[in-house]
Short mmCIF file of C-alpha atoms in Angstrom, two decimals:
data_model
loop_
_atom_site.label_atom_id
_atom_site.label_comp_id
_atom_site.label_asym_id
_atom_site.label_seq_id
_atom_site.Cartn_x
_atom_site.Cartn_y
_atom_site.Cartn_z
CA MET A 23 20.03 36.40 -13.71
CA THR A 24 20.18 34.66 -10.35
CA LYS A 25 16.83 36.18 -9.32
CA ALA A 26 15.18 34.93 -12.50
CA LYS A 27 16.47 31.38 -11.90
CA ASN A 28 15.27 31.49 -8.29
CA LYS A 29 11.90 32.84 -9.38
CA LYS A 30 11.40 29.79 -11.60
CA LEU A 31 12.16 27.47 -8.73
CA GLU A 32 9.71 29.13 -6.37
CA LEU A 33 6.80 26.82 -5.71
CA THR A 34 3.43 28.49 -5.53
CA LEU A 35 0.04 27.31 -4.40
CA GLU A 36 -1.15 27.70 -7.97
CA GLN A 37 1.53 25.29 -9.21
CA VAL A 38 0.65 22.83 -6.43
CA THR A 39 -3.01 23.06 -7.35
CA VAL A 40 -2.34 22.52 -11.06
CA GLN A 41 -0.13 19.53 -10.28
CA ASP A 42 -2.76 18.13 -7.93
CA GLU A 43 -5.38 18.28 -10.66
CA GLN A 44 -3.55 15.61 -12.64
CA TYR A 45 -4.67 13.06 -10.04
CA ASP A 46 -8.34 13.70 -10.90
CA ASN A 47 -8.08 12.93 -14.62
CA LEU A 48 -9.95 9.81 -15.69
CA LYS A 49 -9.49 7.84 -18.91
CA LYS A 50 -12.54 6.08 -20.38
CA VAL A 51 -11.98 2.40 -21.15
CA VAL A 52 -14.50 1.00 -23.64
CA PHE A 53 -14.71 -2.75 -24.07
CA ASP A 54 -15.58 -4.62 -27.32
CA ASP A 55 -19.28 -4.90 -26.46
CA GLY A 56 -19.61 -1.18 -25.58
CA ALA A 57 -19.44 -1.60 -21.80
CA TYR A 58 -17.12 0.94 -20.24
CA THR A 59 -15.49 2.15 -17.03
CA GLU A 60 -12.91 4.78 -16.21
CA VAL A 61 -9.43 4.52 -14.73
CA TYR A 62 -7.28 7.18 -13.14
CA GLU A 63 -4.49 8.32 -15.43
CA LYS A 64 -2.22 9.20 -12.47
CA PHE A 65 -2.32 7.55 -9.06
CA ARG A 66 -2.50 9.96 -6.12
CA PRO A 67 0.28 9.06 -3.67
CA SER A 68 -2.03 9.41 -0.65
CA ARG A 69 -4.51 7.07 -2.39
CA ILE A 70 -1.72 4.56 -3.00
CA GLU A 71 -0.86 4.66 0.73
CA THR A 72 -4.53 4.14 1.67
CA MET A 73 -4.72 1.24 -0.82
CA ILE A 74 -1.63 -0.39 0.67
CA GLU A 75 -3.02 -0.06 4.20
CA GLN A 76 -6.32 -1.58 3.12
CA LEU A 77 -4.55 -4.38 1.27
CA ALA A 78 -2.41 -5.17 4.37
CA ASN A 79 -5.54 -5.17 6.59
CA PHE A 80 -7.40 -7.35 4.10
CA LEU A 81 -4.56 -9.91 3.89
CA GLU A 82 -4.37 -10.05 7.63
CA GLU A 83 -8.14 -10.65 7.89
CA TYR A 84 -7.89 -13.20 5.06
CA GLU A 85 -5.33 -15.24 6.96
CA LYS A 86 -7.39 -14.98 10.09
CA HIS A 87 -10.57 -16.31 8.38
CA GLN A 88 -9.24 -18.40 5.45
CA GLY A 89 -5.86 -19.60 6.70
CA LYS A 90 -2.29 -18.79 5.73
CA ILE A 91 -1.67 -17.59 2.17
CA GLU A 92 0.66 -20.15 0.64
CA ASP A 93 1.42 -18.64 -2.75
CA ASP A 94 2.44 -15.28 -4.20
CA SER A 95 -0.27 -15.46 -6.85
CA THR A 96 -3.00 -15.00 -4.25
CA ILE A 97 -1.26 -11.85 -2.91
CA ALA A 98 -0.75 -10.59 -6.51
CA LYS A 99 -4.43 -11.19 -7.27
CA PHE A 100 -5.58 -9.22 -4.19
CA LEU A 101 -3.07 -6.45 -4.96
CA TYR A 102 -4.44 -6.09 -8.53
CA LEU A 103 -8.05 -6.11 -7.25
CA HIS A 104 -7.19 -3.39 -4.76
CA VAL A 105 -5.73 -1.34 -7.66
CA VAL A 106 -8.99 -1.85 -9.56
CA VAL A 107 -11.03 -0.77 -6.53
CA HIS A 108 -8.96 2.33 -5.82
CA PHE A 109 -7.99 3.49 -9.30
CA SER A 110 -11.07 2.80 -11.42
CA THR A 111 -14.73 3.70 -11.17
CA ILE A 112 -15.94 0.10 -11.04
CA VAL A 113 -16.49 -0.01 -7.25
CA SER A 114 -18.05 3.11 -5.78
CA GLU A 115 -17.78 2.05 -2.13
CA MET A 116 -15.67 -0.56 -0.42
CA PRO A 117 -17.56 -2.75 2.03
CA SER A 118 -16.25 -2.79 5.61
CA GLU A 119 -17.11 -6.37 6.62
CA PHE A 120 -14.52 -8.98 5.63
CA SER A 121 -16.91 -11.53 4.20
CA THR A 122 -18.58 -8.92 2.03
CA LYS A 123 -15.15 -7.74 0.83
CA LEU A 124 -14.06 -11.27 0.01
CA ASP A 125 -17.31 -11.81 -1.94
CA LEU A 126 -16.69 -8.54 -3.84
CA PHE A 127 -13.10 -9.56 -4.66
CA THR A 128 -14.25 -13.03 -5.80
CA LYS A 129 -16.76 -11.43 -8.16
CA LEU A 130 -14.20 -8.97 -9.43
CA ALA A 131 -11.57 -11.68 -9.96
CA ASP A 132 -14.04 -13.69 -12.07
CA ASN A 133 -15.27 -10.70 -14.08
CA VAL A 134 -14.15 -10.62 -17.69
CA TYR A 135 -14.01 -6.80 -17.75
CA VAL A 136 -11.81 -6.60 -14.67
CA ARG A 137 -9.47 -9.12 -16.21
CA LYS A 138 -9.19 -7.02 -19.39
CA LEU A 139 -8.83 -3.78 -17.46
CA GLU A 140 -5.25 -4.49 -16.37
CA ILE A 141 -3.68 -3.37 -19.64
CA HIS A 142 -5.40 0.00 -19.38
CA PHE A 143 -3.62 1.13 -16.22
CA ASP A 144 -0.48 3.17 -16.91
CA LYS A 145 2.47 0.87 -16.17
CA SER A 146 4.51 3.61 -14.56
CA GLU A 147 1.63 4.31 -12.21
CA VAL A 148 1.34 0.64 -11.22
CA GLU A 149 5.15 0.66 -10.68
CA LYS A 150 4.63 3.48 -8.13
CA VAL A 151 2.41 1.09 -6.16
CA TYR A 152 5.11 -1.59 -6.11
CA GLU A 153 7.78 0.99 -5.21
CA MET A 154 5.78 2.18 -2.28
CA ILE A 155 5.11 -1.38 -1.12
CA PHE A 156 8.81 -2.25 -1.33
CA LYS A 157 9.73 0.96 0.51
CA ARG A 158 7.28 0.07 3.28
CA LEU A 159 8.71 -3.46 3.50
CA ASP A 160 12.27 -2.07 3.64
CA ASP A 161 11.28 0.43 6.34
CA TYR A 162 9.64 -2.38 8.33
CA GLN A 163 12.74 -4.59 7.94
CA ASN A 164 14.94 -1.69 9.10
CA LEU A 165 12.73 -1.18 12.18
CA ILE A 166 13.04 -4.87 13.01
CA GLU A 167 16.84 -4.70 12.67
CA GLN A 168 17.01 -1.54 14.81
CA ASN A 169 14.79 -3.13 17.41
CA THR A 170 16.98 -6.23 17.51
CA GLU A 171 20.08 -4.07 17.84
CA LEU A 172 18.53 -2.02 20.64
CA SER A 173 17.50 -5.18 22.47
CA LYS A 174 21.09 -6.46 22.32
CA LYS A 175 22.48 -3.16 23.60
CA MET A 176 19.91 -3.13 26.42
CA SER A 177 20.84 -6.71 27.39
CA GLU A 178 24.55 -5.81 27.42
CA ARG A 179 23.90 -2.79 29.63
CA VAL A 180 21.74 -4.79 32.00
CA ASP A 181 24.48 -7.42 32.21
CA LYS A 182 27.00 -4.73 33.18
CA LEU A 183 24.79 -3.35 35.97
CA ASN A 184 25.45 -4.42 39.49
CA ILE A 185 21.89 -5.75 40.07
CA GLN A 186 21.01 -9.00 41.80
CA ASN A 187 17.84 -9.84 39.77
CA LYS A 188 19.07 -9.09 36.25
CA GLU A 189 17.03 -11.99 34.84
CA LEU A 190 13.87 -10.12 35.79
CA LEU A 191 14.87 -7.16 33.56
CA ASN A 192 15.84 -9.56 30.75
CA TRP A 193 12.54 -11.42 31.15
CA ASN A 194 10.56 -8.18 30.82
CA GLN A 195 12.60 -7.18 27.80
CA GLU A 196 12.17 -10.56 26.06
CA ASN A 197 8.40 -10.51 26.64
CA ALA A 198 7.83 -6.90 25.59
#
């Protein structure tokens, strides 16, 4: 009986392949006037990661060119538009230049179909995007806290050393 249980738990390449295929399934979304697009039923985790990286890079570029983002609604808008780009068939290729991307996102944000598309994404899949974003933010916050803690420990150790020019070490550490 134990062998049978263990056999069921054994993961095979075939099972992995079958599971992976779920990320390729598209659902056709037809609008009232007959126009249509397709959305992914399941969001591939690696594609979510890529989307988050591209969103972060875009927001960084946005602030560099357009100024600081003052409200959460702008971030939410660009997050949704990145979901549209990565998890629907509306955009076949993402432009690389910032001004072209911004123009694309402006057109998408103003498009009536894109606005209606939101309800056609599976809510649990969109939640995965948010979960991954929050996990990344938590990881980043933990790194900052660990870095701060390590800096304090380093300062304490430097203070305990019998060195004449300790401030030089502290200066290098503060400016690192």
